[in-house]
Short mmCIF file of C-alpha atoms and ligand atoms in Angstrom, two decimals:
data_model
loop_
_atom_site.label_atom_id
_atom_site.label_comp_id
_atom_site.label_asym_id
_atom_site.label_seq_id
_atom_site.Cartn_x
_atom_site.Cartn_y
_atom_site.Cartn_z
CA MET A 275 104.33 45.87 146.35
CA ALA A 276 101.48 43.84 145.02
CA ALA A 277 99.81 45.17 141.94
CA THR A 278 96.32 44.24 143.12
CA VAL A 279 95.15 43.63 146.40
CA GLU A 280 91.99 41.66 146.96
CA PRO A 281 91.46 41.58 150.81
CA ALA A 282 87.98 40.19 150.49
CA THR A 283 89.29 36.86 149.14
CA ARG A 284 93.08 36.78 150.78
CA TYR A 285 92.18 37.99 154.03
CA GLU A 286 88.87 37.94 156.27
CA VAL A 287 88.14 41.40 157.30
CA VAL A 288 86.98 41.79 161.00
CA ILE A 289 85.63 45.00 162.04
CA GLY A 290 84.27 45.97 165.53
CA ILE A 291 82.59 49.50 165.92
CA GLU A 292 82.54 51.58 169.15
CA ILE A 293 80.14 54.47 169.05
CA HIS A 294 79.85 57.37 171.71
CA VAL A 295 76.48 59.32 171.33
CA GLN A 296 75.46 62.19 173.31
CA LEU A 297 72.13 61.40 174.93
CA ARG A 298 69.16 63.62 174.56
CA THR A 299 68.81 65.19 178.02
CA ALA A 300 68.18 68.60 179.43
CA SER A 301 70.85 68.43 181.90
CA LYS A 302 74.36 66.76 182.40
CA MET A 303 75.06 63.32 183.59
CA PHE A 304 75.85 64.12 187.28
CA CYS A 305 74.74 67.78 187.76
CA ALA A 306 72.02 70.22 186.86
CA CYS A 307 74.00 72.01 184.31
CA SER A 308 72.43 72.44 180.92
CA THR A 309 73.51 70.33 177.93
CA ASN A 310 72.46 73.17 175.43
CA VAL A 311 76.18 73.88 174.54
CA ARG A 312 75.57 75.11 171.04
CA GLY A 313 76.41 78.76 171.07
CA ALA A 314 76.99 79.01 174.53
CA PRO A 315 80.10 81.04 175.64
CA PRO A 316 82.75 79.04 177.00
CA ASN A 317 82.70 77.80 180.55
CA THR A 318 79.25 79.43 181.19
CA LEU A 319 77.44 75.85 181.52
CA THR A 320 79.44 74.70 184.64
CA CYS A 321 79.26 73.94 188.44
CA PRO A 322 81.55 72.41 190.90
CA VAL A 323 80.52 68.78 189.90
CA CYS A 324 81.36 69.09 186.25
CA LEU A 325 84.34 71.35 186.99
CA GLY A 326 85.70 68.35 189.11
CA LEU A 327 86.17 70.52 192.05
CA PRO A 328 87.11 68.56 195.17
CA GLY A 329 84.27 67.52 197.45
CA ALA A 330 81.52 68.00 194.82
CA LEU A 331 79.31 65.14 194.64
CA PRO A 332 77.67 63.55 191.54
CA VAL A 333 73.84 62.97 191.20
CA ILE A 334 72.80 60.23 188.61
CA ASN A 335 70.65 61.54 185.64
CA ARG A 336 67.59 59.39 185.54
CA SER A 337 66.80 60.38 181.99
CA ALA A 338 69.98 59.27 180.76
CA VAL A 339 69.84 55.86 182.30
CA GLU A 340 66.31 55.54 180.79
CA HIS A 341 67.76 56.28 177.32
CA VAL A 342 70.36 53.49 177.64
CA LEU A 343 67.73 51.05 178.90
CA ALA A 344 65.36 51.85 176.00
CA THR A 345 68.57 51.23 173.57
CA GLY A 346 68.87 47.95 175.41
CA LEU A 347 65.13 47.09 174.73
CA ALA A 348 65.32 48.20 171.24
CA ILE A 349 68.43 45.84 170.32
CA GLY A 350 67.23 42.88 172.44
CA GLY A 351 70.09 43.28 175.08
CA GLN A 352 70.06 42.08 178.70
CA MET A 353 69.54 44.63 181.50
CA PRO A 354 71.00 43.53 184.94
CA ASP A 355 68.93 44.45 188.08
CA VAL A 356 72.12 46.05 189.39
CA THR A 357 74.96 47.69 187.84
CA ARG A 358 77.73 49.85 189.10
CA TRP A 359 79.86 52.97 188.19
CA ASP A 360 83.44 52.83 187.59
CA ARG A 361 86.28 55.31 187.67
CA LYS A 362 88.54 55.33 184.43
CA ASN A 363 91.49 56.88 185.59
CA TYR A 364 93.73 58.87 183.32
CA PHE A 365 95.32 62.35 183.30
CA TYR A 366 94.54 64.66 180.49
CA PRO A 367 94.00 68.66 180.77
CA ASP A 368 90.34 68.24 179.56
CA LEU A 369 89.74 65.90 182.78
CA PRO A 370 90.35 67.77 185.84
CA LYS A 371 89.05 65.11 188.28
CA GLY A 372 91.94 62.70 186.87
CA TYR A 373 89.08 60.21 186.04
CA GLN A 374 86.03 59.72 184.10
CA ILE A 375 82.87 58.26 185.82
CA SER A 376 82.12 55.17 183.41
CA GLN A 377 80.94 51.74 183.54
CA TYR A 378 83.56 48.70 183.36
CA ASP A 379 82.56 45.35 183.75
CA LEU A 380 78.65 45.79 184.65
CA PRO A 381 77.31 47.73 181.88
CA LEU A 382 73.59 48.90 181.65
CA THR A 383 72.85 46.62 178.87
CA SER A 384 74.75 43.80 177.24
CA GLY A 385 74.10 41.53 174.22
CA GLY A 386 71.62 42.18 171.59
CA ALA A 387 71.89 42.77 167.82
CA LEU A 388 70.87 45.17 165.06
CA ALA A 389 70.04 44.20 161.64
CA ILE A 390 71.29 46.02 158.55
CA GLU A 391 70.92 45.43 154.79
CA THR A 392 74.14 45.39 152.82
CA SER A 393 74.91 44.87 149.06
CA ASP A 394 75.60 41.23 150.05
CA GLY A 395 72.27 40.82 151.66
CA PRO A 396 70.93 41.11 155.24
CA PHE A 397 73.42 40.87 158.22
CA SER A 398 72.97 40.86 162.01
CA VAL A 399 75.34 43.02 163.67
CA GLY A 400 75.96 41.49 167.42
CA ILE A 401 76.15 44.08 169.99
CA THR A 402 78.55 43.51 172.94
CA ARG A 403 77.52 46.23 175.36
CA ALA A 404 76.03 49.68 175.71
CA HIS A 405 77.09 51.73 178.76
CA LEU A 406 76.73 55.24 180.28
CA GLU A 407 79.79 57.68 181.07
CA GLU A 408 80.36 61.45 181.13
CA ASP A 409 81.94 63.48 178.46
CA THR A 410 85.18 65.52 178.87
CA ALA A 411 85.80 69.11 178.65
CA ARG A 412 86.96 70.48 175.35
CA LEU A 413 90.41 71.84 174.52
CA LEU A 414 90.74 74.94 172.18
CA HIS A 415 94.17 75.55 170.57
CA GLN A 416 94.71 78.91 169.16
CA ASP A 417 97.11 81.73 168.19
CA ALA A 418 97.84 83.67 171.24
CA ALA A 419 97.18 87.60 170.89
CA GLY A 420 100.87 88.29 171.65
CA GLY A 421 102.19 85.56 169.17
CA GLY A 422 102.82 81.75 169.77
CA ARG A 423 100.05 79.33 170.54
CA VAL A 424 97.72 78.99 173.56
CA SER A 425 95.63 76.12 174.58
CA MET A 426 92.44 76.85 176.54
CA VAL A 427 89.70 74.56 178.35
CA ASP A 428 86.00 75.00 177.70
CA PHE A 429 84.08 72.94 180.41
CA ASN A 430 80.51 73.48 178.94
CA ARG A 431 80.92 69.81 177.47
CA SER A 432 82.26 68.28 180.68
CA GLY A 433 79.86 66.01 182.17
CA ILE A 434 77.39 65.64 179.01
CA PRO A 435 75.88 62.04 179.15
CA LEU A 436 77.41 59.65 176.65
CA MET A 437 76.36 56.25 175.90
CA GLU A 438 79.22 53.97 174.46
CA ILE A 439 77.72 51.21 172.21
CA VAL A 440 80.26 48.52 171.32
CA THR A 441 79.76 45.62 168.47
CA ASP A 442 81.21 42.19 168.56
CA PRO A 443 84.04 42.06 166.22
CA VAL A 444 81.99 40.66 163.52
CA ILE A 445 81.57 43.20 160.72
CA PRO A 446 82.79 42.13 157.39
CA SER A 447 83.25 45.21 155.32
CA ALA A 448 83.76 48.80 155.17
CA GLU A 449 80.15 49.20 153.84
CA ALA A 450 78.45 47.05 156.41
CA ALA A 451 80.20 49.23 158.99
CA ARG A 452 78.78 52.41 157.46
CA ARG A 453 75.35 50.69 157.33
CA TYR A 454 75.52 49.70 160.86
CA ALA A 455 76.44 53.25 162.08
CA GLU A 456 73.56 54.60 159.88
CA GLU A 457 71.03 52.29 161.10
CA LEU A 458 71.97 52.83 164.89
CA ARG A 459 71.52 56.60 164.28
CA LEU A 460 67.91 55.86 162.68
CA LEU A 461 67.39 53.83 165.62
CA LEU A 462 68.56 56.37 168.35
CA LEU A 463 66.67 59.10 166.70
CA THR A 464 63.61 56.94 166.50
CA ILE A 465 63.52 56.33 170.31
CA GLY A 466 64.49 59.83 171.09
CA ALA A 467 67.69 58.47 172.89
CA SER A 468 69.99 61.22 170.94
CA ASP A 469 69.99 63.79 168.17
CA ALA A 470 73.05 62.16 166.89
CA GLN A 471 74.31 64.75 164.65
CA MET A 472 77.76 63.51 163.53
CA GLU A 473 78.96 67.12 162.42
CA GLU A 474 78.02 68.48 165.89
CA GLY A 475 80.17 65.64 167.44
CA GLN A 476 76.90 64.09 169.05
CA MET A 477 77.84 60.82 167.48
CA ARG A 478 81.47 59.45 167.31
CA VAL A 479 82.47 56.30 165.42
CA GLU A 480 85.75 54.47 166.00
CA ALA A 481 86.52 51.26 164.21
CA ASN A 482 88.68 48.46 165.13
CA VAL A 483 89.89 46.86 162.12
CA SER A 484 91.84 43.63 161.69
CA LEU A 485 92.61 41.04 158.90
CA ARG A 486 93.36 37.38 159.16
CA PRO A 487 94.21 34.99 156.56
CA THR A 488 90.97 33.56 155.30
CA GLY A 489 89.95 30.17 156.81
CA THR A 490 92.04 30.87 160.19
CA GLU A 491 90.65 31.68 163.58
CA ALA A 492 92.96 33.80 165.62
CA LEU A 493 92.24 37.61 165.34
CA GLY A 494 94.84 39.61 163.55
CA THR A 495 96.47 42.86 165.03
CA ARG A 496 93.88 45.53 165.68
CA VAL A 497 94.15 48.88 164.67
CA GLU A 498 91.72 51.40 165.81
CA VAL A 499 90.63 54.41 163.56
CA LYS A 500 89.22 57.59 164.72
CA ASN A 501 88.10 61.04 163.45
CA MET A 502 85.67 59.76 160.97
CA ASN A 503 83.23 62.53 160.92
CA SER A 504 80.75 61.46 158.52
CA PHE A 505 79.06 58.09 157.39
CA ARG A 506 81.16 58.41 154.10
CA SER A 507 84.21 58.92 156.06
CA VAL A 508 83.38 55.81 158.23
CA GLU A 509 83.36 53.75 154.92
CA ARG A 510 86.30 55.26 153.11
CA ALA A 511 88.67 55.20 156.45
CA ILE A 512 87.85 51.53 156.86
CA ALA A 513 88.23 50.69 153.39
CA PHE A 514 91.70 52.45 153.15
CA GLU A 515 92.81 50.67 156.45
CA VAL A 516 91.67 47.26 155.22
CA GLU A 517 93.65 47.87 152.05
CA ARG A 518 96.67 49.20 154.07
CA GLN A 519 96.83 46.24 156.20
CA ALA A 520 96.42 43.75 153.35
CA ARG A 521 99.50 45.32 151.64
CA ALA A 522 101.58 45.26 154.94
CA LEU A 523 100.81 41.55 155.45
CA ASP A 524 101.25 40.68 151.73
CA ALA A 525 104.70 42.34 152.14
CA GLY A 526 105.60 40.23 155.25
CA GLU A 527 105.41 43.18 157.69
CA ARG A 528 104.19 43.00 161.09
CA LEU A 529 101.45 45.32 161.97
CA VAL A 530 101.49 47.27 165.21
CA GLN A 531 98.60 47.76 167.50
CA GLU A 532 97.83 51.47 167.38
CA THR A 533 95.33 54.33 167.12
CA ARG A 534 95.10 55.98 163.74
CA GLY A 535 93.43 59.12 162.75
CA TRP A 536 91.46 59.65 159.48
CA ASP A 537 92.62 62.39 157.28
CA ASP A 538 89.52 62.86 155.05
CA THR A 539 91.25 65.33 152.70
CA HIS A 540 94.00 63.20 151.71
CA GLY A 541 92.01 60.01 152.09
CA GLU A 542 94.43 58.15 154.35
CA THR A 543 94.93 57.05 157.92
CA TYR A 544 97.95 58.06 160.00
CA THR A 545 99.43 56.98 163.23
CA MET A 546 98.21 58.97 166.07
CA ARG A 547 99.45 56.79 169.25
CA LEU A 548 100.26 53.37 170.46
CA LYS A 549 97.19 51.78 171.90
CA GLU A 550 96.64 51.82 175.73
CA GLU A 551 95.34 48.54 177.19
CA SER A 552 92.34 48.79 179.46
CA GLU A 553 94.55 47.95 182.52
CA ASP A 554 96.27 51.31 181.86
CA TYR A 555 92.99 52.93 183.16
CA ARG A 556 93.23 51.33 186.61
CA TYR A 557 89.32 51.01 186.71
CA PHE A 558 87.72 50.81 190.21
CA PRO A 559 84.24 51.01 191.58
CA GLU A 560 83.13 54.89 192.14
CA PRO A 561 82.88 55.38 195.76
CA ASP A 562 80.68 58.63 195.37
CA LEU A 563 77.70 56.67 193.65
CA PRO A 564 75.58 53.81 195.02
CA PRO A 565 75.21 50.86 192.71
CA LEU A 566 72.45 51.70 190.19
CA ARG A 567 69.26 49.59 190.49
CA THR A 568 66.73 49.25 187.55
CA ASP A 569 63.41 47.88 188.45
CA ALA A 570 60.79 46.20 186.44
CA THR A 571 58.36 49.16 186.79
CA MET A 572 60.96 51.39 184.99
CA ILE A 573 61.53 48.85 182.17
CA ALA A 574 57.68 48.32 181.92
CA ALA A 575 57.18 52.00 181.52
CA ILE A 576 60.04 52.38 178.95
CA THR A 577 58.66 49.46 177.12
CA ALA A 578 55.23 50.88 177.01
CA ARG A 579 56.44 54.09 175.55
CA MET A 580 58.57 52.40 172.79
CA PRO A 581 57.58 53.76 169.34
CA GLU A 582 57.53 51.32 166.30
CA LEU A 583 61.25 50.61 165.37
CA PRO A 584 62.53 51.31 161.85
CA ALA A 585 63.04 47.61 161.15
CA ALA A 586 59.42 46.84 161.93
CA ARG A 587 58.21 49.86 160.25
CA ARG A 588 60.10 49.03 157.01
CA ALA A 589 58.62 45.46 157.22
CA ARG A 590 54.94 46.88 157.66
CA TYR A 591 55.30 49.11 154.85
CA SER A 592 56.42 46.37 152.49
CA GLU A 593 54.23 43.56 153.87
CA SER A 594 51.00 45.31 154.67
CA LEU A 595 51.08 48.39 152.38
CA GLY A 596 52.71 46.79 149.41
CA LEU A 597 55.40 49.27 149.16
CA SER A 598 58.84 48.27 147.58
CA ALA A 599 61.77 47.67 149.99
CA TYR A 600 63.46 50.67 148.35
CA ASP A 601 60.36 52.98 148.89
CA ALA A 602 60.08 51.74 152.51
CA GLY A 603 63.90 52.17 153.12
CA VAL A 604 63.56 55.95 151.89
CA LEU A 605 60.40 56.72 153.91
CA VAL A 606 61.78 55.09 157.06
CA SER A 607 65.12 56.82 156.98
CA ASP A 608 63.69 60.35 157.25
CA ALA A 609 61.58 60.90 160.44
CA ARG A 610 59.67 63.91 158.30
CA ALA A 611 59.12 61.75 155.48
CA THR A 612 57.74 58.98 157.80
CA ALA A 613 55.53 61.51 159.61
CA LEU A 614 54.06 63.10 156.51
CA PHE A 615 53.47 59.43 154.91
CA GLU A 616 51.59 58.49 157.90
CA GLY A 617 49.71 61.73 158.23
CA VAL A 618 48.42 61.41 154.60
CA LEU A 619 47.23 58.00 155.11
CA ALA A 620 45.61 58.75 158.51
CA ALA A 621 43.94 61.77 156.65
CA ASP A 622 42.64 59.62 153.87
CA PRO A 623 42.90 55.90 154.26
CA ALA A 624 41.37 55.23 151.04
CA LEU A 625 44.43 56.64 149.06
CA PRO A 626 46.79 54.02 147.53
CA ALA A 627 50.01 53.85 149.76
CA LYS A 628 52.11 53.42 146.70
CA ARG A 629 50.91 56.91 145.23
CA VAL A 630 51.37 58.60 148.55
CA ALA A 631 54.94 57.10 148.97
CA ASN A 632 55.70 58.48 145.50
CA TRP A 633 54.66 62.01 146.53
CA VAL A 634 56.60 61.78 149.70
CA THR A 635 59.72 60.29 148.51
CA GLY A 636 59.59 62.23 145.42
CA GLU A 637 58.20 65.75 145.69
CA TYR A 638 58.39 66.18 149.51
CA LEU A 639 62.05 64.84 149.82
CA ARG A 640 63.01 67.07 146.70
CA LEU A 641 61.69 70.25 148.47
CA ILE A 642 63.50 69.34 151.75
CA LYS A 643 66.83 68.87 149.88
CA ALA A 644 66.31 72.05 147.64
CA GLY A 645 65.44 74.32 150.45
CA GLU A 646 66.81 72.68 153.73
CA ASP A 647 64.03 72.78 156.65
CA SER A 648 62.55 76.06 156.06
CA SER A 649 60.47 75.48 152.90
CA ALA A 650 59.11 71.81 154.13
CA SER A 651 56.03 72.83 156.03
CA VAL A 652 53.67 70.46 154.31
CA ASP A 653 50.35 69.61 156.01
CA ALA A 654 49.47 66.20 155.83
CA GLY A 655 45.61 66.79 155.38
CA GLN A 656 46.44 69.06 152.34
CA LEU A 657 48.66 66.66 150.58
CA ALA A 658 45.84 64.18 151.18
CA TRP A 659 43.41 66.37 149.45
CA LEU A 660 45.75 67.15 146.57
CA ILE A 661 46.51 63.40 145.84
CA GLY A 662 42.85 62.60 146.11
CA GLU A 663 42.01 65.22 143.42
CA VAL A 664 44.65 63.92 141.09
CA GLU A 665 43.25 60.42 141.71
CA SER A 666 39.70 61.44 140.83
CA GLY A 667 40.96 63.37 137.57
CA ALA A 668 40.09 66.77 138.82
CA LEU A 669 43.62 67.96 138.68
CA SER A 670 46.41 66.91 136.36
CA ASN A 671 49.58 65.52 138.15
CA ASN A 672 51.77 68.63 137.00
CA ASN A 673 49.28 71.06 138.30
CA ALA A 674 49.25 69.31 141.54
CA LYS A 675 52.92 69.44 141.84
CA GLN A 676 52.75 73.31 141.32
CA VAL A 677 50.05 73.61 143.99
CA PHE A 678 52.13 71.21 146.31
CA GLU A 679 55.21 73.56 145.97
CA ARG A 680 53.20 76.70 146.58
CA HIS A 681 51.49 75.12 149.69
CA ALA A 682 54.89 74.29 150.96
CA ALA A 683 56.27 77.73 150.51
CA SER A 684 53.20 79.80 151.57
CA GLY A 685 51.10 77.44 153.76
CA GLU A 686 47.98 78.31 151.74
CA THR A 687 45.46 75.67 151.41
CA ALA A 688 45.58 73.60 148.25
CA ALA A 689 42.05 74.38 147.40
CA ASP A 690 42.55 78.12 147.57
CA ILE A 691 45.63 77.58 145.38
CA VAL A 692 43.85 75.65 142.69
CA ALA A 693 40.94 78.23 142.65
CA GLU A 694 43.29 81.26 142.53
CA LEU A 695 45.49 79.67 139.83
CA GLY A 696 42.32 78.32 138.12
CA LEU A 697 44.02 74.90 137.70
CA ARG A 698 41.00 72.60 138.08
CA GLN A 699 41.13 70.20 135.28
CA ILE A 700 38.52 70.11 132.74
CA SER A 701 37.07 66.75 132.44
CA ASP A 702 33.79 67.62 131.03
CA SER A 703 33.46 66.88 127.44
CA GLY A 704 30.75 69.47 126.70
CA ALA A 705 33.10 72.16 128.26
CA LEU A 706 35.97 70.79 126.13
CA GLY A 707 33.83 70.29 122.93
CA ALA A 708 33.96 73.76 121.69
CA THR A 709 37.69 74.15 122.14
CA VAL A 710 38.45 70.92 120.44
CA ASP A 711 36.31 72.03 117.47
CA ALA A 712 37.97 75.35 117.45
CA VAL A 713 41.47 73.78 117.35
CA ILE A 714 40.35 71.41 114.50
CA ALA A 715 39.04 74.36 112.40
CA ALA A 716 42.43 76.27 113.12
CA ASN A 717 44.73 73.56 112.09
CA PRO A 718 43.66 72.05 108.73
CA SER A 719 47.09 70.68 107.77
CA ALA A 720 47.50 68.73 111.08
CA VAL A 721 43.96 67.25 110.55
CA ALA A 722 44.91 66.40 107.08
CA ASP A 723 48.07 64.74 108.25
CA TYR A 724 46.07 62.55 110.70
CA ARG A 725 43.51 61.53 108.28
CA ALA A 726 46.36 60.56 105.99
CA GLY A 727 47.45 58.14 108.65
CA LYS A 728 50.03 60.34 110.56
CA ASP A 729 48.88 59.14 113.96
CA GLN A 730 51.51 61.57 115.80
CA ALA A 731 49.51 64.59 114.44
CA ILE A 732 46.97 64.06 117.32
CA ARG A 733 49.74 64.85 119.70
CA PHE A 734 50.10 68.06 118.28
CA LEU A 735 46.33 68.78 118.28
CA THR A 736 46.02 67.62 121.87
CA GLY A 737 48.96 70.00 122.70
CA GLN A 738 47.05 72.87 121.16
CA VAL A 739 44.04 72.14 123.34
CA MET A 740 46.10 71.95 126.22
CA LYS A 741 47.53 75.27 125.39
CA GLU A 742 44.14 76.85 124.85
CA THR A 743 42.87 75.67 128.24
CA ARG A 744 46.17 76.67 129.99
CA GLY A 745 46.90 73.05 130.97
CA GLN A 746 43.61 72.54 132.64
CA ALA A 747 42.31 69.97 130.29
CA ASN A 748 42.10 66.48 130.95
CA ALA A 749 44.63 65.15 128.08
CA ALA A 750 43.21 61.68 127.74
CA LEU A 751 39.87 63.11 127.33
CA VAL A 752 40.94 65.50 124.71
CA GLN A 753 42.53 62.93 122.73
CA GLN A 754 39.51 60.87 122.89
CA LEU A 755 37.18 63.83 121.66
CA LEU A 756 39.80 64.53 119.09
CA GLU A 757 39.72 60.96 117.72
CA GLU A 758 36.02 60.83 117.75
CA ARG A 759 35.75 63.98 115.63
CA LEU A 760 38.58 63.22 113.05
CA ARG A 761 37.28 59.54 112.52
CA ALA A 762 33.71 60.89 111.81
ZN1 ZN B 109 77.73 71.13 186.24
#
């Protein structure tokens, strides 16, 4: 076994990603059953269509079609005027019809790209296609009451609309694969196509990983990796697989085309099954559904309600508002942060964007992380007022943070909290003068130190004034008043 493997130079890594996302619709793909499966007792959200009973006829969910078209528009894909549904035939206990309604050679959108940032710089991930299909039921394997094991089927998920998005085999690293998955999720959240929560199974990532000797053209043997339940797992699993394949190739072994699962606990992939070829599914056109026609009016309506996309928003924050690429990235990666940032600037367009960004990426996101969603009810107008008070010198930064936390927890207005806690900063030299004089009189040794040339004594005296005023004094002004008096 080679002591060190450096696949990045010996081999060229070629990764293609397939992502299934649950689309955000109220009802299922081909029936009126609810998609709100979380917490629903098994088999309560079903009907003859999603149970696959003979004779039941599917009806297309328009909203699901629109989500795929919106995705196509967002990635610059092409949408044909007419597409089709196809049956993907296979037997499994979670698929009572014996086939899944999907799209084979005429997907709703094809082509397009998604730009990502990696540690090696920007990279554009080419998209092959995005199509619509229906989810299967769910199998539950449990211990039986009388001993042994039992398998049960829950049809609540059967027929939930899924979009499958497939990239070209162009992604060059595990890191880029993770970034792509993250950026796609952000895009889908932004356009409202999916809630894309990985831990809820609403976004399932599969990676096709192959290696070829650097400088060669032919693709190597492809291994599909599944069961990656977080973005971190996506990167770890692919990195493991790249290394495993590089070692095998170094040792002169032949890789087999297979599907491997990711074991997050042990940090390794394992063989699940040998890969089926697509011919195994015997795709043929779905006879129960007409061809799917998309018209220009529908596309125009989706285009008209398309929000600003993440990449455009990041560019605007950097170029027009002068934010750093890092700040722009952090703000745009969280919808709540984006909304608050936009809200504060709308409430007071005169505030410096950089200062607002600091509050949102710092104080606000810290609160969200510390207290989950419950503690994060921050009103944009209140935060705008608070930042304005800091800017004008009426409130110290530390006191403003205190007010901010209390507002987020209680919903009280910032002005009420400032008044109640007596936090308004004293920036009036007349009002501060008496306190400064008193502190000078009470601390003769510090005064002597300062006059003897020990400049740091002024810090101690400033601290004493801050203490006397319970932190409300404008520290810069206090220092100025002290210097004036001590030099006299
Ligand atoms: Zn149904």
